[in-house]
CSV table of C-alpha atoms in Angstrom, one decimal:
chain,number,residue,atom,x,y,z
K,123,UNK,CA,33.9,16.4,4.5
K,124,UNK,CA,35.7,14.7,1.5
K,125,UNK,CA,35.9,16.0,-2.0
K,126,UNK,CA,33.5,13.5,-3.5
K,127,UNK,CA,29.7,13.3,-3.2
K,128,UNK,CA,29.1,16.8,-1.9
K,129,UNK,CA,25.6,18.3,-2.2
K,130,UNK,CA,25.1,21.9,-3.2
K,131,UNK,CA,22.3,24.1,-1.8
K,132,UNK,CA,21.9,22.5,1.7
K,133,UNK,CA,20.7,24.8,4.4
K,134,UNK,CA,22.3,25.2,7.8
K,135,UNK,CA,19.9,22.6,9.5
K,136,UNK,CA,20.6,20.0,6.8
K,137,UNK,CA,24.4,20.6,7.1
K,138,UNK,CA,24.2,20.2,10.9
K,139,UNK,CA,22.1,17.0,10.8
K,140,UNK,CA,24.6,15.5,8.2
K,141,UNK,CA,27.6,16.5,10.1
K,142,UNK,CA,26.1,14.9,13.3
K,143,UNK,CA,25.3,11.7,11.4
K,144,UNK,CA,28.7,11.4,9.7
K,145,UNK,CA,30.4,11.9,13.2
K,146,UNK,CA,28.1,9.2,14.6
K,147,UNK,CA,29.0,6.9,11.8
K,148,UNK,CA,32.8,7.3,12.1
K,149,UNK,CA,32.8,7.0,15.9
K,150,UNK,CA,30.0,4.5,16.6
K,151,UNK,CA,29.4,2.4,13.5
K,152,UNK,CA,32.6,1.9,11.5
K,153,UNK,CA,34.7,0.6,14.4
K,154,UNK,CA,32.1,-2.1,15.4
K,155,UNK,CA,30.4,-2.9,12.1
K,156,UNK,CA,32.5,-5.8,10.8
K,157,UNK,CA,32.5,-7.6,14.1
K,158,UNK,CA,28.8,-7.3,14.5
K,159,UNK,CA,28.3,-8.4,10.9
K,160,UNK,CA,30.5,-11.5,11.2
K,161,UNK,CA,28.5,-12.5,14.3
K,162,UNK,CA,25.2,-11.6,12.5
K,163,UNK,CA,24.4,-9.7,15.7
K,164,UNK,CA,21.6,-7.1,15.8
K,165,UNK,CA,23.2,-3.6,16.4
K,166,UNK,CA,21.2,-2.7,19.5
K,167,UNK,CA,23.4,0.1,20.8
K,168,UNK,CA,23.7,1.7,17.4
K,169,UNK,CA,19.9,1.7,17.0
K,170,UNK,CA,19.5,3.3,20.5
K,171,UNK,CA,22.0,6.0,19.3
K,172,UNK,CA,20.0,6.6,16.2
K,173,UNK,CA,16.8,6.9,18.3
K,174,UNK,CA,18.6,9.6,20.4
K,175,UNK,CA,19.6,11.5,17.3
K,176,UNK,CA,15.9,11.5,16.2
K,177,UNK,CA,16.5,9.7,13.0
K,178,UNK,CA,13.5,7.4,13.3
K,179,UNK,CA,11.4,10.5,13.0
K,180,UNK,CA,13.4,12.4,10.4
K,181,UNK,CA,10.7,12.7,7.8
K,182,UNK,CA,7.7,12.6,10.3
K,183,UNK,CA,6.0,16.0,10.5
K,184,UNK,CA,6.7,18.1,13.5
K,185,UNK,CA,3.1,18.0,14.6
K,186,UNK,CA,3.6,14.2,15.4
K,187,UNK,CA,7.0,14.8,17.1
K,188,UNK,CA,9.3,14.2,14.2
K,189,UNK,CA,11.8,16.6,12.6
K,190,UNK,CA,9.7,17.1,9.5
K,191,UNK,CA,12.7,16.9,7.2
K,192,UNK,CA,12.8,16.4,3.4
K,193,UNK,CA,13.4,13.2,1.4
K,194,UNK,CA,16.7,14.7,0.4
K,195,UNK,CA,17.8,15.1,4.0
K,196,UNK,CA,16.8,11.6,4.7
K,197,UNK,CA,18.5,10.2,1.7
K,198,UNK,CA,21.7,11.9,2.5
K,199,UNK,CA,21.6,10.6,6.1
K,200,UNK,CA,21.0,7.1,4.7
K,201,UNK,CA,24.1,7.6,2.4
K,202,UNK,CA,26.2,8.4,5.5
K,203,UNK,CA,24.8,5.4,7.5
K,204,UNK,CA,25.3,2.9,4.6
K,205,UNK,CA,28.8,4.1,4.3
K,206,UNK,CA,29.3,2.8,7.9
K,207,UNK,CA,27.2,-0.3,7.6
K,208,UNK,CA,24.5,-1.0,5.1
K,209,UNK,CA,22.4,-3.1,7.4
K,210,UNK,CA,21.8,-0.2,9.8
K,211,UNK,CA,20.3,1.8,6.9
K,212,UNK,CA,17.9,-1.2,6.3
K,213,UNK,CA,16.7,-1.0,9.9
K,214,UNK,CA,15.7,2.6,9.3
K,215,UNK,CA,14.4,2.2,5.8
K,216,UNK,CA,11.5,-0.1,6.3
K,217,UNK,CA,10.4,2.0,9.3
K,218,UNK,CA,10.6,5.2,7.2
K,219,UNK,CA,8.6,3.6,4.4
K,220,UNK,CA,5.7,2.7,6.7
K,221,UNK,CA,5.8,6.1,8.4
K,222,UNK,CA,5.7,7.7,4.9
K,223,UNK,CA,2.7,5.6,3.9
K,224,UNK,CA,0.9,6.5,7.1
K,225,UNK,CA,1.6,10.2,6.5
K,226,UNK,CA,0.5,10.1,2.9
K,227,UNK,CA,-2.4,7.7,3.0
K,228,UNK,CA,-3.4,7.0,6.6
K,229,UNK,CA,-6.6,8.1,8.3
K,230,UNK,CA,-6.3,10.8,10.9
K,231,UNK,CA,-6.9,8.2,13.6
K,232,UNK,CA,-4.1,6.0,12.2
K,233,UNK,CA,-1.7,9.0,12.0
K,234,UNK,CA,-2.5,9.9,15.6
K,235,UNK,CA,-2.1,6.4,16.8
K,236,UNK,CA,1.2,5.6,15.2
K,237,UNK,CA,3.2,8.5,14.0
K,238,UNK,CA,4.2,10.0,17.4
K,239,UNK,CA,5.4,6.7,18.7
K,240,UNK,CA,7.2,6.0,15.4
K,241,UNK,CA,9.0,9.4,15.6
K,242,UNK,CA,10.5,8.2,19.0
K,243,UNK,CA,11.3,4.8,17.6
K,244,UNK,CA,9.0,3.2,20.2
K,245,UNK,CA,7.0,1.7,17.4
K,246,UNK,CA,9.2,0.3,14.7
K,247,UNK,CA,7.8,-0.4,11.2
K,248,UNK,CA,8.2,-3.1,8.5
K,249,UNK,CA,6.4,-3.6,5.3
K,250,UNK,CA,5.5,-6.8,3.4
K,251,UNK,CA,4.7,-7.4,-0.2
K,252,UNK,CA,6.7,-10.3,-1.5
K,253,UNK,CA,5.7,-14.0,-1.2
K,254,UNK,CA,7.7,-17.2,-1.4
K,255,UNK,CA,6.8,-17.9,-5.1
K,256,UNK,CA,6.4,-14.3,-6.2
K,257,UNK,CA,9.6,-12.5,-6.8
K,258,UNK,CA,8.9,-9.2,-8.7
K,259,UNK,CA,5.3,-10.1,-9.7
K,260,UNK,CA,3.5,-8.2,-6.9
K,261,UNK,CA,0.2,-8.4,-8.8
K,262,UNK,CA,0.1,-12.2,-8.3
K,263,UNK,CA,0.0,-12.2,-4.5
K,264,UNK,CA,-2.2,-14.8,-2.9
K,265,UNK,CA,-2.3,-13.6,0.7
K,266,UNK,CA,-5.9,-12.7,1.4
K,267,UNK,CA,-8.0,-10.5,3.7
K,268,UNK,CA,-11.7,-11.5,4.1
K,269,UNK,CA,-14.3,-9.2,5.9
K,270,UNK,CA,-15.9,-10.7,9.0
K,271,UNK,CA,-18.1,-8.2,10.8
K,272,UNK,CA,-15.9,-5.4,12.2
K,273,UNK,CA,-12.7,-7.4,11.5
K,274,UNK,CA,-10.7,-8.8,8.6
K,275,UNK,CA,-9.3,-12.4,8.7
K,276,UNK,CA,-5.8,-12.6,7.0
K,277,UNK,CA,-4.3,-15.8,5.6
K,278,UNK,CA,-1.2,-16.3,3.6
K,279,UNK,CA,2.7,-16.5,3.7
K,280,UNK,CA,5.0,-13.5,3.1
K,281,UNK,CA,8.7,-13.5,2.4
K,282,UNK,CA,11.8,-11.2,2.7
K,283,UNK,CA,10.4,-9.1,5.6
K,284,UNK,CA,13.2,-6.8,6.7
K,285,UNK,CA,12.9,-6.1,10.4
K,286,UNK,CA,10.4,-9.0,10.7
K,287,UNK,CA,11.5,-9.9,14.2
K,288,UNK,CA,12.3,-6.4,15.7
K,289,UNK,CA,9.3,-4.5,14.2
K,290,UNK,CA,6.1,-3.9,16.1
K,291,UNK,CA,4.0,-2.6,13.2
K,292,UNK,CA,3.9,-4.3,9.8
K,293,UNK,CA,2.1,-2.9,6.7
K,294,UNK,CA,1.0,-6.1,4.9
K,295,UNK,CA,-0.3,-6.1,1.3
K,296,UNK,CA,-3.2,-8.7,0.7
K,297,UNK,CA,-5.8,-9.4,-1.8
K,298,UNK,CA,-9.2,-8.3,-0.7
K,299,UNK,CA,-12.1,-8.9,-3.1
K,300,UNK,CA,-14.7,-7.0,-1.0
K,301,UNK,CA,-16.5,-4.4,-3.2
K,302,UNK,CA,-14.5,-5.5,-6.3
K,303,UNK,CA,-16.5,-7.4,-8.9
K,304,UNK,CA,-15.3,-10.5,-10.7
K,305,UNK,CA,-12.7,-9.5,-13.4
K,306,UNK,CA,-11.4,-6.5,-11.5
K,307,UNK,CA,-7.7,-5.9,-12.4
K,308,UNK,CA,-5.5,-7.6,-9.8
K,309,UNK,CA,-3.8,-4.3,-8.7
K,310,UNK,CA,-7.2,-2.8,-7.9
K,311,UNK,CA,-8.3,-5.5,-5.5
K,312,UNK,CA,-5.4,-5.2,-3.0
K,313,UNK,CA,-5.4,-3.7,0.5
K,314,UNK,CA,-2.7,-2.7,2.9
K,315,UNK,CA,-3.4,-3.8,6.4
K,316,UNK,CA,-1.6,-2.3,9.5
K,317,UNK,CA,-0.7,-5.3,11.7
K,318,UNK,CA,0.4,-4.6,15.2
K,319,UNK,CA,2.6,-7.3,16.9
K,320,UNK,CA,5.1,-8.0,19.5
K,321,UNK,CA,8.7,-8.0,18.8
K,322,UNK,CA,10.4,-11.4,18.5
K,323,UNK,CA,10.0,-14.8,16.8
K,324,UNK,CA,7.4,-17.5,17.0
K,325,UNK,CA,3.8,-16.7,17.4
K,326,UNK,CA,3.9,-12.9,18.0
K,327,UNK,CA,0.1,-12.6,18.2
K,328,UNK,CA,-2.7,-15.1,17.7
K,329,UNK,CA,-2.7,-16.1,14.0
K,330,UNK,CA,0.7,-14.4,13.2
K,331,UNK,CA,4.0,-16.3,13.2
K,332,UNK,CA,7.6,-15.0,12.5
K,333,UNK,CA,9.5,-18.3,12.1
K,334,UNK,CA,13.0,-16.9,12.5
K,335,UNK,CA,15.9,-15.2,10.7
K,336,UNK,CA,16.7,-16.1,7.1
K,337,UNK,CA,20.5,-16.9,6.9
K,338,UNK,CA,21.9,-14.6,4.2
K,339,UNK,CA,25.3,-14.2,2.3
K,340,UNK,CA,25.5,-10.5,3.5
K,341,UNK,CA,23.2,-7.8,4.8
K,342,UNK,CA,23.5,-9.5,8.2
K,343,UNK,CA,22.7,-8.0,11.6
K,344,UNK,CA,19.2,-6.8,10.4
K,345,UNK,CA,16.7,-9.6,10.7
K,346,UNK,CA,15.1,-10.8,7.4
K,347,UNK,CA,12.2,-13.2,8.0
K,348,UNK,CA,9.1,-14.9,6.7
K,349,UNK,CA,5.7,-13.8,8.0
K,350,UNK,CA,2.8,-16.5,8.2
K,351,UNK,CA,-0.8,-15.5,8.7
K,352,UNK,CA,-3.3,-18.2,9.7
K,353,UNK,CA,-6.6,-16.8,10.7
K,354,UNK,CA,-5.0,-13.4,11.8
K,355,UNK,CA,-7.8,-11.1,12.8
K,356,UNK,CA,-7.3,-7.4,12.2
K,357,UNK,CA,-9.8,-4.6,13.2
K,358,UNK,CA,-11.4,-2.9,10.1
K,359,UNK,CA,-9.9,0.4,11.3
K,360,UNK,CA,-6.5,-0.9,10.5
K,361,UNK,CA,-7.0,-0.9,6.7
K,362,UNK,CA,-4.6,1.8,5.7
K,363,UNK,CA,-6.6,4.9,4.6
K,364,UNK,CA,-9.8,3.3,5.6
K,365,UNK,CA,-10.7,2.1,2.1
K,366,UNK,CA,-9.9,-1.3,0.5
K,367,UNK,CA,-8.5,-1.7,-3.0
K,368,UNK,CA,-5.9,1.1,-2.6
K,369,UNK,CA,-3.1,-1.1,-1.3
K,370,UNK,CA,-1.1,-1.5,-4.5
K,371,UNK,CA,-1.0,2.2,-5.1
K,372,UNK,CA,0.0,2.9,-1.5
K,373,UNK,CA,2.8,0.3,-1.5
K,374,UNK,CA,4.1,1.6,-4.9
K,375,UNK,CA,4.3,5.1,-3.4
K,376,UNK,CA,6.3,3.8,-0.5
K,377,UNK,CA,8.6,1.8,-2.8
K,378,UNK,CA,9.2,4.9,-4.9
K,379,UNK,CA,10.8,6.7,-2.0
K,380,UNK,CA,12.4,3.4,-1.0
K,381,UNK,CA,14.1,3.3,-4.2
K,382,UNK,CA,15.7,6.7,-3.6
K,383,UNK,CA,16.8,5.2,-0.3
K,384,UNK,CA,18.4,2.1,-2.0
K,385,UNK,CA,20.2,4.5,-4.4
K,386,UNK,CA,21.5,6.4,-1.3
K,387,UNK,CA,22.7,3.0,0.2
K,388,UNK,CA,24.5,2.2,-3.0
K,389,UNK,CA,26.2,5.7,-2.9
K,390,UNK,CA,27.2,5.2,0.7
K,391,UNK,CA,28.7,1.7,0.1
K,392,UNK,CA,30.5,2.9,-3.0
K,393,UNK,CA,32.0,5.8,-1.1
K,394,UNK,CA,33.3,3.6,1.6
K,395,UNK,CA,34.7,1.2,-1.0
K,396,UNK,CA,36.5,4.1,-2.6
K,397,UNK,CA,37.8,5.3,0.7
K,398,UNK,CA,39.2,1.8,1.5
K,399,UNK,CA,40.7,1.4,-2.0
K,400,UNK,CA,42.4,4.8,-2.2
K,401,UNK,CA,43.8,4.4,1.3
K,402,UNK,CA,45.1,0.8,0.8
K,403,UNK,CA,46.7,1.9,-2.6
K,404,UNK,CA,48.9,4.4,-0.8
K,405,UNK,CA,50.0,2.1,1.9
K,406,UNK,CA,50.7,-1.1,-0.1
K,407,UNK,CA,54.1,-1.2,-1.9
K,408,UNK,CA,55.0,-3.3,-5.0
K,409,UNK,CA,58.1,-3.1,-7.2
K,410,UNK,CA,59.5,-0.4,-4.9
K,411,UNK,CA,56.6,2.1,-4.8
K,412,UNK,CA,53.0,2.4,-3.5
K,413,UNK,CA,50.6,0.7,-5.8
K,414,UNK,CA,48.8,4.0,-6.1
K,415,UNK,CA,51.8,5.2,-8.3
K,416,UNK,CA,51.1,2.4,-10.9
K,417,UNK,CA,49.0,3.7,-13.7
K,418,UNK,CA,46.7,0.7,-13.7
K,419,UNK,CA,45.7,1.5,-10.1
K,420,UNK,CA,45.2,5.2,-10.9
K,421,UNK,CA,42.9,4.2,-13.7
K,422,UNK,CA,40.8,2.2,-11.3
K,423,UNK,CA,40.6,5.0,-8.8
K,424,UNK,CA,39.6,7.5,-11.5
K,425,UNK,CA,36.8,5.2,-12.6
K,426,UNK,CA,35.6,4.5,-9.1
K,427,UNK,CA,35.5,8.2,-8.1
K,428,UNK,CA,33.6,9.1,-11.2
K,429,UNK,CA,31.0,6.5,-10.6
K,430,UNK,CA,30.6,7.6,-6.9
K,431,UNK,CA,30.0,11.2,-8.2
K,432,UNK,CA,27.6,10.2,-10.9
K,433,UNK,CA,25.5,8.0,-8.6
K,434,UNK,CA,25.3,10.6,-5.9
K,435,UNK,CA,24.2,13.3,-8.4
K,436,UNK,CA,21.3,11.1,-9.7
K,437,UNK,CA,20.2,10.1,-6.3
K,438,UNK,CA,20.1,13.8,-5.2
K,439,UNK,CA,18.1,14.6,-8.3
K,440,UNK,CA,15.5,12.0,-7.7
K,441,UNK,CA,15.1,13.0,-4.0
K,442,UNK,CA,14.7,16.7,-4.9
K,443,UNK,CA,12.1,15.9,-7.6
K,444,UNK,CA,10.0,14.0,-5.1
K,445,UNK,CA,10.4,16.8,-2.6
K,446,UNK,CA,9.1,19.3,-5.2
K,447,UNK,CA,5.9,17.4,-5.4
K,448,UNK,CA,6.6,16.1,-8.9
K,449,UNK,CA,6.3,12.4,-10.1
K,450,UNK,CA,9.8,10.9,-9.8
K,451,UNK,CA,9.4,7.2,-10.7
K,452,UNK,CA,11.6,7.7,-13.7
K,453,UNK,CA,14.3,9.5,-11.8
K,454,UNK,CA,14.1,7.1,-8.8
K,455,UNK,CA,14.3,4.0,-11.1
K,456,UNK,CA,17.3,5.5,-12.9
K,457,UNK,CA,19.1,6.5,-9.6
K,458,UNK,CA,18.4,3.0,-8.0
K,459,UNK,CA,19.6,1.2,-11.2
K,460,UNK,CA,22.8,3.2,-11.7
K,461,UNK,CA,23.7,3.5,-8.0
K,462,UNK,CA,23.3,-0.3,-7.3
K,463,UNK,CA,25.3,-1.3,-10.5
K,464,UNK,CA,28.0,1.3,-9.9
K,465,UNK,CA,28.2,0.3,-6.2
K,466,UNK,CA,28.9,-3.3,-7.3
K,467,UNK,CA,31.6,-2.2,-9.7
K,468,UNK,CA,33.3,0.2,-7.3
K,469,UNK,CA,33.3,-2.4,-4.5
K,470,UNK,CA,34.8,-5.0,-6.9
K,471,UNK,CA,37.6,-2.5,-7.9
K,472,UNK,CA,38.4,-1.8,-4.4
K,473,UNK,CA,38.4,-5.6,-3.8
K,474,UNK,CA,40.9,-6.0,-6.6
K,475,UNK,CA,43.1,-3.2,-5.3
K,476,UNK,CA,43.4,-5.1,-2.0
K,477,UNK,CA,44.6,-8.2,-3.9
K,478,UNK,CA,44.7,-11.3,-1.8
K,479,UNK,CA,43.9,-9.4,1.4
K,480,UNK,CA,40.5,-8.4,0.0
K,481,UNK,CA,39.6,-12.1,0.6
K,482,UNK,CA,40.5,-12.0,4.2
K,483,UNK,CA,37.7,-11.4,6.8
K,484,UNK,CA,40.2,-9.1,8.6
K,485,UNK,CA,39.7,-6.5,5.9
K,486,UNK,CA,36.5,-4.4,5.7
K,487,UNK,CA,36.2,-4.7,1.9
K,488,UNK,CA,35.3,-8.4,2.2
K,489,UNK,CA,32.1,-7.4,4.0
K,490,UNK,CA,31.2,-4.8,1.4
K,491,UNK,CA,31.8,-7.4,-1.3
K,492,UNK,CA,29.1,-9.5,0.2
K,493,UNK,CA,26.7,-6.6,0.9
K,494,UNK,CA,26.7,-4.9,-2.5
K,495,UNK,CA,24.7,-7.6,-4.3
K,496,UNK,CA,21.6,-7.0,-2.2
K,497,UNK,CA,21.2,-3.6,-3.8
K,498,UNK,CA,20.8,-5.2,-7.2
K,499,UNK,CA,17.6,-6.9,-6.1
K,500,UNK,CA,16.2,-4.8,-3.1
K,501,UNK,CA,13.2,-2.7,-3.9
K,502,UNK,CA,12.9,-4.2,-7.3
K,503,UNK,CA,15.6,-5.9,-9.3
K,504,UNK,CA,17.8,-4.0,-11.9
K,505,UNK,CA,15.6,-5.6,-14.6
K,506,UNK,CA,12.4,-4.2,-13.0
K,507,UNK,CA,14.0,-0.8,-12.9
K,508,UNK,CA,14.9,-1.0,-16.6
K,509,UNK,CA,11.2,-1.9,-17.4
K,510,UNK,CA,9.9,1.1,-15.4
K,511,UNK,CA,12.4,3.3,-17.0
K,512,UNK,CA,11.6,2.1,-20.5
K,513,UNK,CA,7.9,2.4,-20.1
K,514,UNK,CA,8.1,5.9,-18.7
K,515,UNK,CA,10.4,7.0,-21.6
K,516,UNK,CA,7.9,5.7,-24.1
K,517,UNK,CA,5.2,7.8,-22.3
K,518,UNK,CA,7.3,10.9,-22.5
K,519,UNK,CA,8.6,10.4,-26.1
K,520,UNK,CA,5.4,8.9,-27.6
K,521,UNK,CA,5.4,9.4,-31.4
K,522,UNK,CA,2.2,11.3,-32.5
K,523,UNK,CA,0.1,10.1,-35.4
């Protein structure tokens, strides 16, 4: 284990899990990640390895076949995986959020139907809020679910669905006006529907189409897609929690833990960038000595390492707060904001240390340079995080009288 980003107070089980994951990352992910990324190839063998390690069931309770671990353990595993290749952490994250939403909000029948198979990785989860013209304004969604007897009919178009092709269970947020009078606040007339589908592209079940992968600058390998619903019929017992109008709160609860995950990804990518930068600086010579001996480079390394430490500490704090049962939206927002911003800065400094070689696809830092920007917008942009942080601070520090 390196000096940076250590976590105090872990028990023996947590340390064993993290050691196993780190070993897997070093042996099975880092050697192949850049090649897979350049080919935009789905990491099938890596995913099978993660299934064998039990990581798809890491936070699923033991009664459903999972490991029943904490958010902290999960976040630290994500940090390690993102250090190897951020796209792999994305494959796990959406699955984890759906499993978490089922655990927290699902009916007993829904938990029994999905969680055991999700723990094994047999059912793979994805969740869908955003729409083509929506951006961060979740309350303005137009996708709709209308009751028709014992079913709901869903219509609408969704965007930025991570794992859209490979998933077999999608939690979809739609507007549902049933039981909600005219004038009801938009966020109180939304429902999360659990949509089962076949893996793949095209019409994956009647009324549901996954058109294909969106070609992205970075974050490759993982499939990011649209989702089109045209008369998609869903049984009424696939309303998450069994009651309409709770979807916004359910999704926000999932995104809250997702923000800890994105913070962990930022920490992992920043750690890898620092490792690459500090290694290259000791191998590359200019003016008769390694560039690591130039004060300008030492200053960069000092700043990078400090940012890695600070981001890790905030991420761990946010995870521990959620694990303790406390509200953590302030801490999660701060951790996500800081970790993603620092990740971008650490990656850029490592890129600068590499000089011209950083621009070459032969060097790993080129991949990281294209991946880091996704963290600035994933699970809510930096600007959204600052809005959340600002509002929560005003609640906490409200002036009396």
